[in-house]
Amino acid sequence: MANIIKIFSGNAHKDLALDIATHLDLPLSKAEVRKFSDGEIFVEIGENVRGMDVFVVQPTCTPVNDHLMELVIMVDALRRASARRITAVMPYYGYARQDRKNAPRVPISAKVVAEMLMVVGVRRVLCMDLHAGQIQGFFNIPVDHLYAAPVLLRHIDRQYDNPIMVSPDAGGVERTRAFAKRLNIGLAIIDKRRDRPNECEALHVIGDVKGKTAILLDDMVDTAGTLCSAAATLLKNGAKEVHACCSHPVLSGPAVERITHSEIKTLVVTNSIPLREEAQRCGKIKVLSVSSLLAEAIRRIHNEDSVSSLFV
């Protein structure tokens, strides 16, 4: 019985969970996750999990609090049903941007989420492209941190004429440099100033983008202000055209409208979180699947094999 694997899903992204289960040649396990009339979360596990290796696929995307509570309560239900090990599969880790005290009297919310998950019974976490790698250290349990790089690199390679990788801010330089090195192409950086949350002003470009196809790379696109202002700055500095890639298409507020009317030719994202209906209608947004990558990681975790070769 201990060798049996079960894949569960909350309501955050059932399509991704189904894809993962399909890659593993497994059915998606049964669980009822709904709300009481007052908004409280109700969970009932629909099958036996005693002694089994259980994976709960639940990116904590919008509405973040609902999906986080679904995950926490599902894990508690599975622990009380005597699951042998519970792994939280979180392709997108909510509250990741609050990972340190950068002002007086502010929380470290990413640590709070980690504590919640450990307390209710999560014994391993599988995540992808954390906003800050140090979040792994907030857990006292194993964290397997995957990257969407293999999927994005396959798309970028041979797709563009005379490309150059561009980091939209200083914080993403390491990520962008790794892509540029793998593709053997140049690197540029946007110098920007952020006056208040979710708003920024791009100032100038460090690097030569004249006559080149600029490819902006970020871990997430939220309101898209950073990307759109960066694209305009790149064109002013002589870039031939601008494309963008990111792992997590948060796309909140005016993001889709901004992208539609921006200088960005295409925005390539993964299916780590589901696209809003408005974003699905945007012709500039292309979605790549990471379900096979996550499925392979789950298979290796279950079989106690090395996952490090997936850490590209």
Coordinates of C-alpha atoms in Angstrom, one line a residue:
M1 CA 0.0 0.0 0.0
A2 CA 2.9 2.4 0.8
N3 CA 4.0 2.4 -2.9
I4 CA 0.7 3.8 -4.2
I5 CA 0.7 7.4 -5.4
K6 CA -2.3 9.7 -5.4
I7 CA -2.7 13.1 -7.2
F8 CA -5.2 15.5 -5.7
S9 CA -6.3 19.0 -6.7
G10 CA -8.1 21.9 -5.2
N11 CA -10.0 24.4 -7.3
A12 CA -7.0 26.6 -8.2
H13 CA -5.9 24.8 -11.5
K14 CA -7.6 21.4 -12.1
D15 CA -6.6 21.4 -15.7
L16 CA -2.9 21.3 -14.7
A17 CA -3.5 18.6 -12.2
L18 CA -5.3 16.5 -14.8
D19 CA -2.4 17.0 -17.2
I20 CA 0.1 15.9 -14.6
A21 CA -2.0 12.8 -13.7
T22 CA -2.3 12.0 -17.4
H23 CA 1.5 12.1 -17.8
L24 CA 1.8 9.8 -14.8
D25 CA -0.9 7.4 -16.2
L26 CA -3.0 8.0 -13.1
P27 CA -6.5 9.1 -12.6
L28 CA -7.0 12.4 -10.6
S29 CA -8.0 11.3 -7.1
K30 CA -11.5 12.3 -5.8
A31 CA -11.9 15.2 -3.4
E32 CA -14.8 17.5 -2.8
V33 CA -13.6 21.1 -2.3
R34 CA -16.4 23.7 -2.0
K35 CA -17.6 26.6 0.1
F36 CA -20.3 26.9 2.7
S37 CA -22.8 29.7 2.1
D38 CA -20.8 32.0 4.4
G39 CA -17.6 31.4 2.4
E40 CA -15.8 28.9 4.6
I41 CA -14.0 26.1 2.8
F42 CA -15.4 22.5 3.0
V43 CA -13.2 19.6 2.1
E44 CA -14.0 15.9 1.9
I45 CA -11.5 13.3 0.5
G46 CA -13.4 10.8 -1.6
E47 CA -11.1 7.8 -1.4
N48 CA -8.7 5.8 0.8
V49 CA -5.3 7.4 1.3
R50 CA -4.0 5.4 4.3
G51 CA -0.3 4.7 3.9
M52 CA -0.1 6.4 0.5
D53 CA 2.2 8.9 -1.1
V54 CA 0.0 11.9 -1.8
F55 CA 0.6 15.0 -4.0
V56 CA -1.7 18.0 -3.8
V57 CA -1.5 20.2 -6.9
Q58 CA -2.5 23.7 -5.9
P59 CA -0.9 26.9 -7.1
T60 CA -1.8 29.7 -4.7
C61 CA -2.9 32.1 -7.4
T62 CA -5.8 34.5 -7.3
P63 CA -8.0 34.5 -5.2
V64 CA -4.8 33.7 -3.2
N65 CA -6.4 33.4 0.2
D66 CA -9.1 31.0 -0.9
H67 CA -6.6 28.7 -2.7
L68 CA -4.2 28.8 0.2
M69 CA -6.9 27.9 2.7
E70 CA -8.1 25.1 0.3
L71 CA -4.5 23.7 0.3
V72 CA -4.1 23.9 4.1
I73 CA -7.5 22.3 4.8
M74 CA -6.9 19.5 2.2
V75 CA -3.6 18.7 3.7
D76 CA -5.1 18.5 7.2
A77 CA -7.8 16.2 5.9
L78 CA -5.2 13.9 4.2
R79 CA -3.0 13.9 7.3
R80 CA -6.0 12.9 9.5
A81 CA -6.8 10.2 6.9
S82 CA -3.4 8.7 7.6
A83 CA -1.6 9.5 4.3
R84 CA 2.0 8.4 4.6
R85 CA 3.5 11.5 3.1
I86 CA 1.9 14.7 1.8
T87 CA 3.7 16.8 -0.8
A88 CA 2.3 20.3 -1.7
V89 CA 2.8 20.9 -5.5
M90 CA 2.8 24.7 -5.8
P91 CA 3.9 25.7 -9.2
Y92 CA 3.1 29.3 -8.1
Y93 CA 3.9 30.3 -4.5
G94 CA 1.6 33.1 -3.3
Y95 CA 2.9 35.8 -1.0
A96 CA 6.5 35.2 -2.3
R97 CA 7.1 38.9 -2.9
Q98 CA 7.1 39.6 0.8
D99 CA 10.2 37.6 1.5
R100 CA 12.1 40.0 3.8
K101 CA 11.7 43.1 5.9
N102 CA 12.5 46.0 3.6
A103 CA 10.7 48.6 5.7
P104 CA 9.8 49.0 9.3
R105 CA 6.8 47.1 10.7
V106 CA 6.1 44.9 7.7
P107 CA 5.6 41.1 7.7
I108 CA 7.6 38.4 6.0
S109 CA 4.5 36.8 4.5
A110 CA 6.4 34.1 2.6
K111 CA 7.6 32.7 5.9
V112 CA 4.1 32.8 7.3
V113 CA 2.8 30.7 4.5
A114 CA 5.7 28.2 4.9
E115 CA 4.9 27.9 8.6
M116 CA 1.3 27.2 7.9
L117 CA 2.1 24.5 5.5
M118 CA 4.5 22.7 7.8
V119 CA 2.2 22.9 10.8
V120 CA -0.8 21.3 9.0
G121 CA 1.3 18.4 7.8
V122 CA 3.1 19.1 4.5
R123 CA 6.2 17.0 4.5
R124 CA 7.7 18.1 1.1
V125 CA 7.1 21.1 -1.2
L126 CA 7.5 21.1 -5.0
C127 CA 7.5 24.6 -6.5
M128 CA 8.6 26.4 -9.6
D129 CA 10.5 29.6 -10.2
L130 CA 10.1 31.1 -6.7
H131 CA 10.2 34.9 -6.7
A132 CA 13.2 34.7 -4.3
G133 CA 15.2 31.5 -4.0
Q134 CA 15.8 32.0 -0.3
I135 CA 12.2 31.2 0.4
Q136 CA 13.4 27.5 0.3
G137 CA 15.2 28.3 3.6
F138 CA 11.9 29.3 5.3
F139 CA 10.9 25.6 5.3
N140 CA 12.3 22.9 7.7
I141 CA 11.3 20.2 5.2
P142 CA 12.7 19.3 1.8
V143 CA 11.8 21.8 -1.0
D144 CA 12.3 20.9 -4.7
H145 CA 12.6 24.1 -6.6
L146 CA 12.1 23.6 -10.3
Y147 CA 12.6 26.1 -13.1
A148 CA 10.6 26.6 -16.3
A149 CA 13.8 27.3 -18.1
P150 CA 13.9 24.1 -20.1
V151 CA 10.4 24.8 -21.5
L152 CA 11.1 28.5 -22.2
L153 CA 14.6 27.8 -23.6
R154 CA 13.2 25.4 -26.2
H155 CA 10.8 28.0 -27.3
I156 CA 13.3 30.9 -27.5
D157 CA 16.0 28.8 -29.3
R158 CA 15.9 29.4 -33.1
Q159 CA 12.6 31.4 -32.8
Y160 CA 14.1 34.9 -33.1
D161 CA 16.5 36.7 -35.4
N162 CA 19.6 38.3 -33.7
P163 CA 18.2 38.0 -30.2
I164 CA 19.4 39.5 -26.9
M165 CA 18.2 38.6 -23.5
V166 CA 17.0 41.5 -21.3
S167 CA 16.4 41.7 -17.6
P168 CA 13.6 44.2 -16.8
D169 CA 15.3 45.0 -13.5
A170 CA 18.4 44.4 -11.5
G171 CA 16.8 41.6 -9.4
G172 CA 16.4 39.4 -12.5
V173 CA 19.9 39.7 -13.8
E174 CA 21.1 36.3 -12.5
R175 CA 18.1 34.5 -14.1
T176 CA 18.5 36.4 -17.4
R177 CA 22.2 35.8 -17.5
A178 CA 21.7 32.1 -17.2
F179 CA 19.3 32.1 -20.2
A180 CA 21.8 34.2 -22.2
K181 CA 24.6 31.8 -21.4
R182 CA 22.6 28.7 -22.4
L183 CA 21.6 30.4 -25.7
N184 CA 25.0 31.9 -26.3
I185 CA 23.6 35.4 -26.9
G186 CA 24.1 38.8 -25.4
L187 CA 22.6 40.3 -22.2
A188 CA 21.2 43.7 -21.4
I189 CA 19.6 45.2 -18.3
I190 CA 16.9 47.8 -17.8
D191 CA 17.7 50.3 -15.0
K192 CA 14.4 51.4 -13.4
R193 CA 13.1 53.2 -10.4
R194 CA 10.0 52.0 -8.6
D195 CA 8.2 54.9 -6.8
R196 CA 5.4 52.8 -5.3
P197 CA 4.2 49.1 -5.4
N198 CA 3.1 47.9 -8.8
E199 CA 4.3 51.1 -10.5
C200 CA 7.7 51.7 -12.0
E201 CA 9.6 54.0 -14.3
A202 CA 12.1 52.6 -16.8
L203 CA 15.1 54.8 -17.1
H204 CA 17.8 53.5 -19.5
V205 CA 19.3 50.4 -20.9
I206 CA 22.7 48.9 -19.9
G207 CA 23.9 47.0 -22.9
D208 CA 23.7 47.3 -26.7
V209 CA 20.3 46.4 -28.1
K210 CA 20.4 48.4 -31.4
G211 CA 19.1 46.4 -34.3
K212 CA 18.5 43.3 -32.1
T213 CA 15.4 41.3 -31.1
A214 CA 15.0 42.0 -27.4
I215 CA 13.6 39.2 -25.2
L216 CA 12.5 40.4 -21.8
L217 CA 12.6 37.7 -19.1
D218 CA 10.8 37.8 -15.7
D219 CA 9.6 35.3 -13.2
M220 CA 6.1 36.8 -13.1
V221 CA 4.0 39.4 -14.8
D222 CA 1.6 41.1 -12.4
T223 CA 0.2 44.4 -13.6
A224 CA 2.7 44.4 -16.6
G225 CA 3.9 47.9 -15.9
T226 CA 7.5 46.8 -15.7
L227 CA 7.4 44.9 -19.0
C228 CA 5.5 47.5 -21.0
S229 CA 7.7 50.4 -19.8
A230 CA 10.8 48.3 -20.5
A231 CA 9.6 47.5 -24.0
A232 CA 9.2 51.2 -24.8
T233 CA 12.6 51.9 -23.4
L234 CA 14.2 49.2 -25.5
L235 CA 12.6 50.5 -28.7
K236 CA 13.8 54.0 -27.9
N237 CA 17.3 52.6 -27.6
G238 CA 17.2 51.0 -31.1
A239 CA 15.8 47.5 -30.5
K240 CA 14.3 46.0 -33.7
E241 CA 11.3 44.4 -31.8
V242 CA 10.5 43.3 -28.3
H243 CA 9.2 39.9 -27.0
A244 CA 8.7 38.8 -23.4
C245 CA 8.8 35.5 -21.4
C246 CA 7.7 34.7 -17.9
S247 CA 6.9 31.7 -15.8
H248 CA 3.8 33.0 -13.9
P249 CA 1.1 35.0 -15.8
V250 CA -0.5 36.7 -12.8
L251 CA -1.8 39.4 -15.1
S252 CA -3.9 41.4 -12.5
G253 CA -5.6 44.7 -12.9
P254 CA -4.9 46.5 -16.2
A255 CA -2.2 44.0 -17.2
V256 CA -3.9 42.5 -20.3
E257 CA -5.0 45.9 -21.6
R258 CA -1.5 47.2 -21.1
I259 CA 0.1 44.2 -23.0
T260 CA -2.5 44.5 -25.8
H261 CA -1.6 48.2 -26.4
S262 CA 2.1 47.9 -25.7
E263 CA 5.1 47.5 -28.0
I264 CA 5.5 43.9 -26.9
K265 CA 5.0 41.5 -29.9
T266 CA 4.4 38.4 -27.9
L267 CA 4.3 37.3 -24.3
V268 CA 5.2 33.7 -23.7
V269 CA 4.0 32.2 -20.4
T270 CA 3.6 28.8 -18.7
N271 CA 0.5 27.2 -17.4
S272 CA 1.7 27.3 -13.8
I273 CA -1.5 29.2 -13.1
P274 CA -4.6 29.5 -15.2
L275 CA -5.0 32.4 -17.5
R276 CA -7.9 34.9 -16.9
E277 CA -10.6 34.8 -19.5
E278 CA -9.5 38.2 -20.7
A279 CA -5.9 37.0 -21.1
Q280 CA -7.1 33.9 -23.1
R281 CA -8.5 36.3 -25.7
C282 CA -5.3 38.3 -26.1
G283 CA -3.6 37.3 -29.3
K284 CA -0.2 38.3 -28.0
I285 CA -0.1 35.7 -25.1
K286 CA 1.2 32.2 -25.8
V287 CA 1.0 29.5 -23.2
L288 CA 3.6 26.7 -22.8
S289 CA 2.8 23.6 -20.6
V290 CA 5.0 22.6 -17.7
S291 CA 2.8 19.6 -16.8
S292 CA 5.4 17.1 -18.1
L293 CA 8.2 18.7 -16.1
L294 CA 6.1 18.6 -12.9
A295 CA 5.0 15.1 -13.5
E296 CA 8.6 13.9 -14.0
A297 CA 9.5 15.6 -10.7
I298 CA 6.6 13.9 -8.9
R299 CA 7.6 10.5 -10.4
R300 CA 11.2 10.9 -9.2
I301 CA 10.2 12.1 -5.7
H302 CA 7.9 9.1 -5.3
N303 CA 10.5 6.7 -6.5
E304 CA 13.2 8.3 -4.3
D305 CA 15.3 9.2 -7.4
S306 CA 17.4 12.3 -7.9
V307 CA 15.5 15.4 -9.0
S308 CA 18.6 17.6 -9.4
S309 CA 18.9 17.0 -13.1
L310 CA 15.6 18.9 -13.5
F311 CA 17.1 21.9 -11.8
V312 CA 18.2 23.6 -15.0

